[in-house]
Short mmCIF file of N, CA and C and ligand atoms in Angstrom, two decimals:
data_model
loop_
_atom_site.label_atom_id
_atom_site.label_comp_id
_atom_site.label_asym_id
_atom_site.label_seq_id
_atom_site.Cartn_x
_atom_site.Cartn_y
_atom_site.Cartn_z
N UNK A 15 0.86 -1.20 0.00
CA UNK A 15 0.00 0.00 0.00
C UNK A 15 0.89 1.25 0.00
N UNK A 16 0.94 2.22 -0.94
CA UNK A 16 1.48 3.13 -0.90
C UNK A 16 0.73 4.09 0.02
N UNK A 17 2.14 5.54 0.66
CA UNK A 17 1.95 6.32 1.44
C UNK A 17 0.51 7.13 1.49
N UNK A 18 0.98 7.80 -0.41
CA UNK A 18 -0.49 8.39 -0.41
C UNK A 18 -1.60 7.46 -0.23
N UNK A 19 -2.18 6.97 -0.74
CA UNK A 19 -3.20 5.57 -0.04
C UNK A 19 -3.46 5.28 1.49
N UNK A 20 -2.34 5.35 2.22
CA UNK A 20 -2.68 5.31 3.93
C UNK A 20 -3.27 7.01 4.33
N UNK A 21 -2.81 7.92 3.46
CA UNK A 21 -3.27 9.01 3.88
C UNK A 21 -4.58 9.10 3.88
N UNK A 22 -4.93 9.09 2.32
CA UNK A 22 -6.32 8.93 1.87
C UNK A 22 -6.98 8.63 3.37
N UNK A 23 -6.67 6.96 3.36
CA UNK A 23 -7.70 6.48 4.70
C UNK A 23 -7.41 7.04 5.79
N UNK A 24 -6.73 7.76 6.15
CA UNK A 24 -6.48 8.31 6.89
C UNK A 24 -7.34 9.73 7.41
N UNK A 25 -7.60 10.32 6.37
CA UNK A 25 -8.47 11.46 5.69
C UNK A 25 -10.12 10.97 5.75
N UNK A 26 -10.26 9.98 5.27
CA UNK A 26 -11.68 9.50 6.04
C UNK A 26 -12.11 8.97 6.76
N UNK A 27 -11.22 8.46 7.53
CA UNK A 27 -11.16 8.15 8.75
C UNK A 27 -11.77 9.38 9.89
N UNK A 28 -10.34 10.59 9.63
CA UNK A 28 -10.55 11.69 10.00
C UNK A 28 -11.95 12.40 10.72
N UNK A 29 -12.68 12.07 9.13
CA UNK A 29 -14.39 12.25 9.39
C UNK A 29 -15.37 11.73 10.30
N UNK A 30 -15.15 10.72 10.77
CA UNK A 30 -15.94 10.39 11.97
C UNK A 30 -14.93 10.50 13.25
N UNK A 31 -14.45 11.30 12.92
CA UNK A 31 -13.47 11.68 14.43
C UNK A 31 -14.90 12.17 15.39
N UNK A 32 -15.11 11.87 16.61
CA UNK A 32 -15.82 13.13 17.87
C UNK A 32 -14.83 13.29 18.44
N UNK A 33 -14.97 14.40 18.09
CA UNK A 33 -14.36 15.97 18.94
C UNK A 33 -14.84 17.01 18.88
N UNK A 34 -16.09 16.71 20.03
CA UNK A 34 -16.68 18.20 20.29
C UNK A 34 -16.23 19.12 21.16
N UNK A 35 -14.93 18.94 21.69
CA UNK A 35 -14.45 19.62 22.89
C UNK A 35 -13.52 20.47 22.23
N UNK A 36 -12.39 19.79 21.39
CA UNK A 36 -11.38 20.16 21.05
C UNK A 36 -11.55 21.03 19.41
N UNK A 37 -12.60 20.18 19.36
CA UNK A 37 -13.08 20.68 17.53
C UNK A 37 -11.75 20.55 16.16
N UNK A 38 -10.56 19.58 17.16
CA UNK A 38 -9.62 19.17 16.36
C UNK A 38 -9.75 17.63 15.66
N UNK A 39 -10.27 17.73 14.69
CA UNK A 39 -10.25 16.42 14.58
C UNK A 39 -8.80 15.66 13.83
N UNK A 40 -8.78 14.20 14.40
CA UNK A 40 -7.50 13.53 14.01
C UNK A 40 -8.04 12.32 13.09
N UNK A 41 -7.59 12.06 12.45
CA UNK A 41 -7.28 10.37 11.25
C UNK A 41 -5.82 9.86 11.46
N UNK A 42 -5.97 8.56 11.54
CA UNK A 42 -4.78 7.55 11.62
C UNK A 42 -5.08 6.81 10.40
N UNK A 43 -4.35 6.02 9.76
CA UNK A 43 -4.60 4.71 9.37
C UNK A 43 -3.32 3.98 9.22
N UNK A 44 -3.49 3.23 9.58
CA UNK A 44 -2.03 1.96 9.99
C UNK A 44 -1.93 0.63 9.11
N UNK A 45 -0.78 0.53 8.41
CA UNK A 45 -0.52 -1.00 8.06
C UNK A 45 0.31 -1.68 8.80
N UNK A 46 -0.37 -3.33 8.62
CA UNK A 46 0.45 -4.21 9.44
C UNK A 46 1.64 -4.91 8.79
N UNK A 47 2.53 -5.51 9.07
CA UNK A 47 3.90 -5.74 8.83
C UNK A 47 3.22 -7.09 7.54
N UNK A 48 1.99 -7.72 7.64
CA UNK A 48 1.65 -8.54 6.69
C UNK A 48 0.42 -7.99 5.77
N UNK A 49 0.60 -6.94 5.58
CA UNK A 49 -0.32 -6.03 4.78
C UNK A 49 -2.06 -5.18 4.71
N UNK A 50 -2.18 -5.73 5.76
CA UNK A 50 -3.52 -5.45 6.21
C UNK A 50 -4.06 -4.16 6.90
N UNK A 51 -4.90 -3.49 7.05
CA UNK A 51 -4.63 -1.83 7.31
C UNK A 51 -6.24 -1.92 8.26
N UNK A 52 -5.88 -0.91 9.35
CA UNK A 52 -6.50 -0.14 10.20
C UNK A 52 -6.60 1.30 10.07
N UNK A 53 -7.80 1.79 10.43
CA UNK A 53 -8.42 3.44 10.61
C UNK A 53 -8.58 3.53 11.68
N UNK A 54 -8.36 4.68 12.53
CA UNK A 54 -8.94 5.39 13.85
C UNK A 54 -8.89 6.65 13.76
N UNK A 55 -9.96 7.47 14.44
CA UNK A 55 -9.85 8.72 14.47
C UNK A 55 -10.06 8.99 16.28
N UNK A 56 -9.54 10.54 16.97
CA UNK A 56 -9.97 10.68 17.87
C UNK A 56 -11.42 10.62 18.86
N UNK A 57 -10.96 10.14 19.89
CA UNK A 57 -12.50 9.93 20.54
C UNK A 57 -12.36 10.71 21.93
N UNK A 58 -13.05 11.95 21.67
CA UNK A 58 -13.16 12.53 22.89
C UNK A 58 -14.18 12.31 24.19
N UNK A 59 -13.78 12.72 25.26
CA UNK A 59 -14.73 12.56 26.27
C UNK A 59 -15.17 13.46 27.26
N UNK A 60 -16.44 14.16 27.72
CA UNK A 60 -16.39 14.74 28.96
C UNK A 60 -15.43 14.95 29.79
N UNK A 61 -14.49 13.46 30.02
CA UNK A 61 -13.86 14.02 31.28
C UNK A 61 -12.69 14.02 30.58
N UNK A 62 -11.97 15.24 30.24
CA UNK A 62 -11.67 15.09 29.04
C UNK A 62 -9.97 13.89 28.94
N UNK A 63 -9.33 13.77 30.14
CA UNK A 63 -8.41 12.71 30.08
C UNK A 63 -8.60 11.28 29.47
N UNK A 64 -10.32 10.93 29.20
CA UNK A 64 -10.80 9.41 28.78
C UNK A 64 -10.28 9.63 27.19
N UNK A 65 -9.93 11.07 26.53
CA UNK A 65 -9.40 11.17 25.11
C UNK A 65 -9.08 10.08 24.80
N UNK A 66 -9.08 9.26 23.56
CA UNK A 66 -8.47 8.03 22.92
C UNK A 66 -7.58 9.04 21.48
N UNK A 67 -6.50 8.83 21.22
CA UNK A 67 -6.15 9.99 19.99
C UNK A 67 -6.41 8.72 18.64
N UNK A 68 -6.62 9.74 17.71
CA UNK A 68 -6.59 8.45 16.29
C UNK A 68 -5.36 7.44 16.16
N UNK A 69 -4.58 7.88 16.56
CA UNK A 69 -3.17 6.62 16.54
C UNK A 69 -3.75 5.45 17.16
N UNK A 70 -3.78 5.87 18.50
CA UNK A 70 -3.78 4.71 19.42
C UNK A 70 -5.62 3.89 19.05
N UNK A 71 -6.28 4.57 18.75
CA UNK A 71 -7.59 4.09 18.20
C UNK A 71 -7.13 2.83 17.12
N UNK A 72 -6.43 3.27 15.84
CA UNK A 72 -6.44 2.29 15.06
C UNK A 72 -5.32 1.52 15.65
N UNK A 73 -4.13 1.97 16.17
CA UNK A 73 -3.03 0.56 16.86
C UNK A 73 -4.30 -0.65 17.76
N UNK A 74 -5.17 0.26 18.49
CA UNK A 74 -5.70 -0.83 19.37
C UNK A 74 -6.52 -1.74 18.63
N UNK A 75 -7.31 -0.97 17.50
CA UNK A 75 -8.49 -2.09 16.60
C UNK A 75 -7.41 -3.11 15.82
N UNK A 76 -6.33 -3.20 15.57
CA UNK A 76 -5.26 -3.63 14.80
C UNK A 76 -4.82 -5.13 16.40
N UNK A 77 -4.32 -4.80 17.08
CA UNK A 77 -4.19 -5.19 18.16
C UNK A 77 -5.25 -6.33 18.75
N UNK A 78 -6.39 -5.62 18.93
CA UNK A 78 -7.49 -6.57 19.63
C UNK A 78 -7.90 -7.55 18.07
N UNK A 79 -7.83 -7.12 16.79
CA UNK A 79 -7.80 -8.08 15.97
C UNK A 79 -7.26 -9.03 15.66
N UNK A 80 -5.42 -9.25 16.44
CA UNK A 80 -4.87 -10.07 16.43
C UNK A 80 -3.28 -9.78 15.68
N UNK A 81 -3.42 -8.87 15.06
CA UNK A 81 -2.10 -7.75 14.81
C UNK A 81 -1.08 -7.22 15.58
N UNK A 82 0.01 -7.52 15.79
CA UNK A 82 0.93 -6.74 16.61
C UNK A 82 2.43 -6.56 16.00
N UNK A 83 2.24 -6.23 14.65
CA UNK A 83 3.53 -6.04 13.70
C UNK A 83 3.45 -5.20 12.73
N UNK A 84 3.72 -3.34 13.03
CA UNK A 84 3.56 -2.63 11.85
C UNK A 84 4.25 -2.35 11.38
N UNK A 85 3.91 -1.35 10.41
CA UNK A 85 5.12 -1.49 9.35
C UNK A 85 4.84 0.33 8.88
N UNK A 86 3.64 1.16 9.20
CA UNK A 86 3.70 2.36 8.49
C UNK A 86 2.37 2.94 9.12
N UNK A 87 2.37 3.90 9.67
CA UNK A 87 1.09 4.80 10.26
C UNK A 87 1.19 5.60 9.79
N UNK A 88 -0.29 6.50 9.13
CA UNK A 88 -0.70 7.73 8.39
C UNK A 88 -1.38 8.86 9.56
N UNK A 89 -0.88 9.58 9.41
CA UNK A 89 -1.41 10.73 10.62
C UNK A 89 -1.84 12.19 9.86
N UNK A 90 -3.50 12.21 9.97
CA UNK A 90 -3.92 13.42 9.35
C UNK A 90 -4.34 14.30 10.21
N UNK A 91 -4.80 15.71 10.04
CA UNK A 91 -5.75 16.22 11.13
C UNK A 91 -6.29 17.27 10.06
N UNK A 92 -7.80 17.84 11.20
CA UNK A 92 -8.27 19.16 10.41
C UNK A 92 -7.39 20.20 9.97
N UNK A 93 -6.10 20.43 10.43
CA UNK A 93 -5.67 21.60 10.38
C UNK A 93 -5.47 21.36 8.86
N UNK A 94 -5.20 20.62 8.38
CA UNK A 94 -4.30 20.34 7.09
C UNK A 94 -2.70 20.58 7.34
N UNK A 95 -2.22 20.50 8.36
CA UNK A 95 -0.89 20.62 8.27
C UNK A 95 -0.07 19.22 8.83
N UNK A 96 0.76 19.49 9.18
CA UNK A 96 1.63 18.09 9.51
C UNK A 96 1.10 18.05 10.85
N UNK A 97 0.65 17.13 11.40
CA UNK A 97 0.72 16.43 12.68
C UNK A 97 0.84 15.79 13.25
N UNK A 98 2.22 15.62 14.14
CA UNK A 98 2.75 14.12 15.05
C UNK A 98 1.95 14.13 15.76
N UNK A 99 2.27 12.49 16.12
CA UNK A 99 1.51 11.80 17.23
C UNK A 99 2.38 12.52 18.40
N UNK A 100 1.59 12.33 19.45
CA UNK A 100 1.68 12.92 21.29
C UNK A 100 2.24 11.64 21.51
N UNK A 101 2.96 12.16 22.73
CA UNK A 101 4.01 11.24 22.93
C UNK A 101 3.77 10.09 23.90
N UNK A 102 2.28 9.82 24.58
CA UNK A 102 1.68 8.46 24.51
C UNK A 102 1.70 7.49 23.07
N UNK A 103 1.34 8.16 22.22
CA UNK A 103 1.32 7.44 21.20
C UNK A 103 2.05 6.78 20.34
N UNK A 104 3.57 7.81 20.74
CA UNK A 104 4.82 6.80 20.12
C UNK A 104 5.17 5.73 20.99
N UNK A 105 5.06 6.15 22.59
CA UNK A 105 5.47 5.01 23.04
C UNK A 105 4.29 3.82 22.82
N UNK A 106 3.28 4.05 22.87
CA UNK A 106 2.68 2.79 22.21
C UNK A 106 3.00 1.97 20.47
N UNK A 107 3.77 2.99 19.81
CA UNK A 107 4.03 2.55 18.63
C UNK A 107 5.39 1.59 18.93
N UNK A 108 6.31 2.31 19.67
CA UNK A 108 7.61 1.90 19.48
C UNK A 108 7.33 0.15 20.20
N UNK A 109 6.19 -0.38 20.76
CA UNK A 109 5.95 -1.58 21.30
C UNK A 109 5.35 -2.26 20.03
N UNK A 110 5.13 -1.97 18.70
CA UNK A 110 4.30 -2.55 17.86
C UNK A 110 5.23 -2.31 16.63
N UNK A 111 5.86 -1.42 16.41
CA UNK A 111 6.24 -1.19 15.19
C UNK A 111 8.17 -1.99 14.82
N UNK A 112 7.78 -2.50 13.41
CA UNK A 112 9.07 -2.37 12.41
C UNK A 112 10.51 -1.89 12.99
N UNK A 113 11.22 -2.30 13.14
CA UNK A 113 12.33 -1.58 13.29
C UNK A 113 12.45 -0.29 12.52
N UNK A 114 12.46 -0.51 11.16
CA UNK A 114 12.49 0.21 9.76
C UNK A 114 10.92 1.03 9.77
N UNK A 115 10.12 0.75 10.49
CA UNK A 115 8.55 1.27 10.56
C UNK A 115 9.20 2.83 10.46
N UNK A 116 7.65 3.35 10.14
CA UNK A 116 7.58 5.15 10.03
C UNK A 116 6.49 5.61 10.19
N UNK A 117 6.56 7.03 9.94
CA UNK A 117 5.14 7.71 10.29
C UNK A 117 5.19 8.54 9.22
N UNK A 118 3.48 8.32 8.58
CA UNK A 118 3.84 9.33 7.59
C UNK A 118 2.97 10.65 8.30
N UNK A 119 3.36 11.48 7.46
CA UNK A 119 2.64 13.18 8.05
C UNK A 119 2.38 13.92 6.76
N UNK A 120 1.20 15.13 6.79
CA UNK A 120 0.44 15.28 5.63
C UNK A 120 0.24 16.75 5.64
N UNK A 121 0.55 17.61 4.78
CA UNK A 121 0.40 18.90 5.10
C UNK A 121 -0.37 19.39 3.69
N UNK A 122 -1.39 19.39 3.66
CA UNK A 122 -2.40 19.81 2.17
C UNK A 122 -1.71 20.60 1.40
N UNK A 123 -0.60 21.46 1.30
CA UNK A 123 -0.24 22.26 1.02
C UNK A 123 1.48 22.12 0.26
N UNK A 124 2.12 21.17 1.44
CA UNK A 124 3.10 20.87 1.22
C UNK A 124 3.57 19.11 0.58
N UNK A 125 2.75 18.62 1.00
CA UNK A 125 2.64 16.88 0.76
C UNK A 125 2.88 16.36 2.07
N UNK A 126 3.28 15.27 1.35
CA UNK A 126 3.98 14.16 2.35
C UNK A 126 5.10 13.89 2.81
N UNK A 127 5.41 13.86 4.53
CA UNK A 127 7.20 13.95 4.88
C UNK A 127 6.73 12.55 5.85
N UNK A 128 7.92 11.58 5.72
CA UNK A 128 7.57 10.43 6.28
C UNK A 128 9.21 10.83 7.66
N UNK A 129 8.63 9.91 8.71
CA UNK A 129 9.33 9.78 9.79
C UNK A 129 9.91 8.62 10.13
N UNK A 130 11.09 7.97 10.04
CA UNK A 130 11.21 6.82 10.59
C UNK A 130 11.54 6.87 12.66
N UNK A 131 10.30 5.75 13.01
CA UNK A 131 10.12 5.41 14.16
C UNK A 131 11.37 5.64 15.06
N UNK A 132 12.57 5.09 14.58
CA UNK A 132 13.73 5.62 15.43
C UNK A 132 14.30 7.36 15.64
N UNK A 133 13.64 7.94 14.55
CA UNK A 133 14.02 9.81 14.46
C UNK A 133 12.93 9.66 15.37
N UNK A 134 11.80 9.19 15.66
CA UNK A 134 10.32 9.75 16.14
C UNK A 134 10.79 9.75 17.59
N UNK A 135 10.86 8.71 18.14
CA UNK A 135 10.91 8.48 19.23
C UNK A 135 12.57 7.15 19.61
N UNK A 136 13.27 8.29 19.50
CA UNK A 136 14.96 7.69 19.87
C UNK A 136 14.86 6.98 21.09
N UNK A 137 14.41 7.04 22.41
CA UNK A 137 14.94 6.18 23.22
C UNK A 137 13.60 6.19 24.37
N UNK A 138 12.93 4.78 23.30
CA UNK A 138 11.88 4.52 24.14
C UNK A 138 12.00 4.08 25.45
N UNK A 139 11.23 3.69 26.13
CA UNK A 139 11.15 2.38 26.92
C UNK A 139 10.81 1.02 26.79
N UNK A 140 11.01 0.14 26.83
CA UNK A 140 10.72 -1.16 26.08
C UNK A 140 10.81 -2.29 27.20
N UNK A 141 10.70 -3.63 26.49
CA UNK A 141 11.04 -5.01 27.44
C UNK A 141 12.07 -4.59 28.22
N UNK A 142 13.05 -4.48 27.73
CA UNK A 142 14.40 -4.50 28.17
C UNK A 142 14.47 -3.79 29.39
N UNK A 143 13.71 -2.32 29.13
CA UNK A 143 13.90 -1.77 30.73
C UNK A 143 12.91 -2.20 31.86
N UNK A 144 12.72 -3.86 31.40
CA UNK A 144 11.84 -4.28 32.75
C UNK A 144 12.58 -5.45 33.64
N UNK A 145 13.74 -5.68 32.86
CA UNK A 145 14.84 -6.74 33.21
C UNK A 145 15.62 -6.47 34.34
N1 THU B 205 -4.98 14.00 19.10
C1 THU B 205 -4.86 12.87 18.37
O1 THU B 205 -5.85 12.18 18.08
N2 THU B 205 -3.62 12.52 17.97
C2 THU B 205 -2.48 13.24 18.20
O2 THU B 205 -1.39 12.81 17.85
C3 THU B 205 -2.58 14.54 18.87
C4 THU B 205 -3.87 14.81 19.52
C5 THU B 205 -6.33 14.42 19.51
C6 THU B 205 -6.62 14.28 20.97
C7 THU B 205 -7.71 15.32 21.15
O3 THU B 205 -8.95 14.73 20.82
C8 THU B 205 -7.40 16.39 20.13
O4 THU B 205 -6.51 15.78 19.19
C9 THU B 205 -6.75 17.64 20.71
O5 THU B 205 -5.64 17.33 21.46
#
């Protein structure tokens, strides 16, 4: 699946984002390391810490499906500009993703700038620091 293509879904995804609080809405869409692809968008809440962001939305539907090997996440938002994931969300990536995995980012204006997972988030926490 090419980049532009994860965006796309990413972009309609976007659309059923709720966010009536923030009025920011987010799109993810994620492929898995054996080709198969997930959407999430943000899910806001009253209180407003219950937030779910679109990353971690589609890592988890990917996840509870039986997925735990990616390979490339698409990250859109209303603004139309580039927007990284918050930094819950890498550390939930850096537990799922590719060595070689990335993030792509989308700016309507400018295109597409992709991130590899190790520039994103250099020195996660992982297994290792539970040894
Ligand atoms: N948000 C995401 O969904 N992903 C990000 O990477 C950044 C923030 C959401 C959470 C909240 O619903 C809104 O954007 C404003 O922070």
């Amino acid at each position: 699946m090419t980049d532009e293509r994860l965006v796309s879904l990413a972009k309609e995804a976007m659309e059923r984002a709720y966010a009536p609080y923030s009025n920011f809405k987010v799109g993810a869409a994620l492929l898995t390391s054996d080709g198969f692809y997930f959407t999430g968008c943000n899910v806001e809440n009253a209180s407003y810490g219950a937030t779910n962001c679109a990353e971690r939305t589609a890592m988890f539907k990917a996840v509870s499906e039986g997925f735990t090997h990616f390979s490339k996440i698409a990250i859109v938002s209303s603004s139309g500009t580039f927007t990284p994931p918050c930094g819950i969300c890498r550390q939930v990536m850096t537990e799922f993703f590719d060595r070689d995995g990335y993030v792509i980012l989308n700016d309507d204006m400018l295109g597409i700038k992709t991130i590899p997972m190790q520039d994103i988030f250099p020195y996660p926490f992982d297994e290792t620091g539970l040894k």
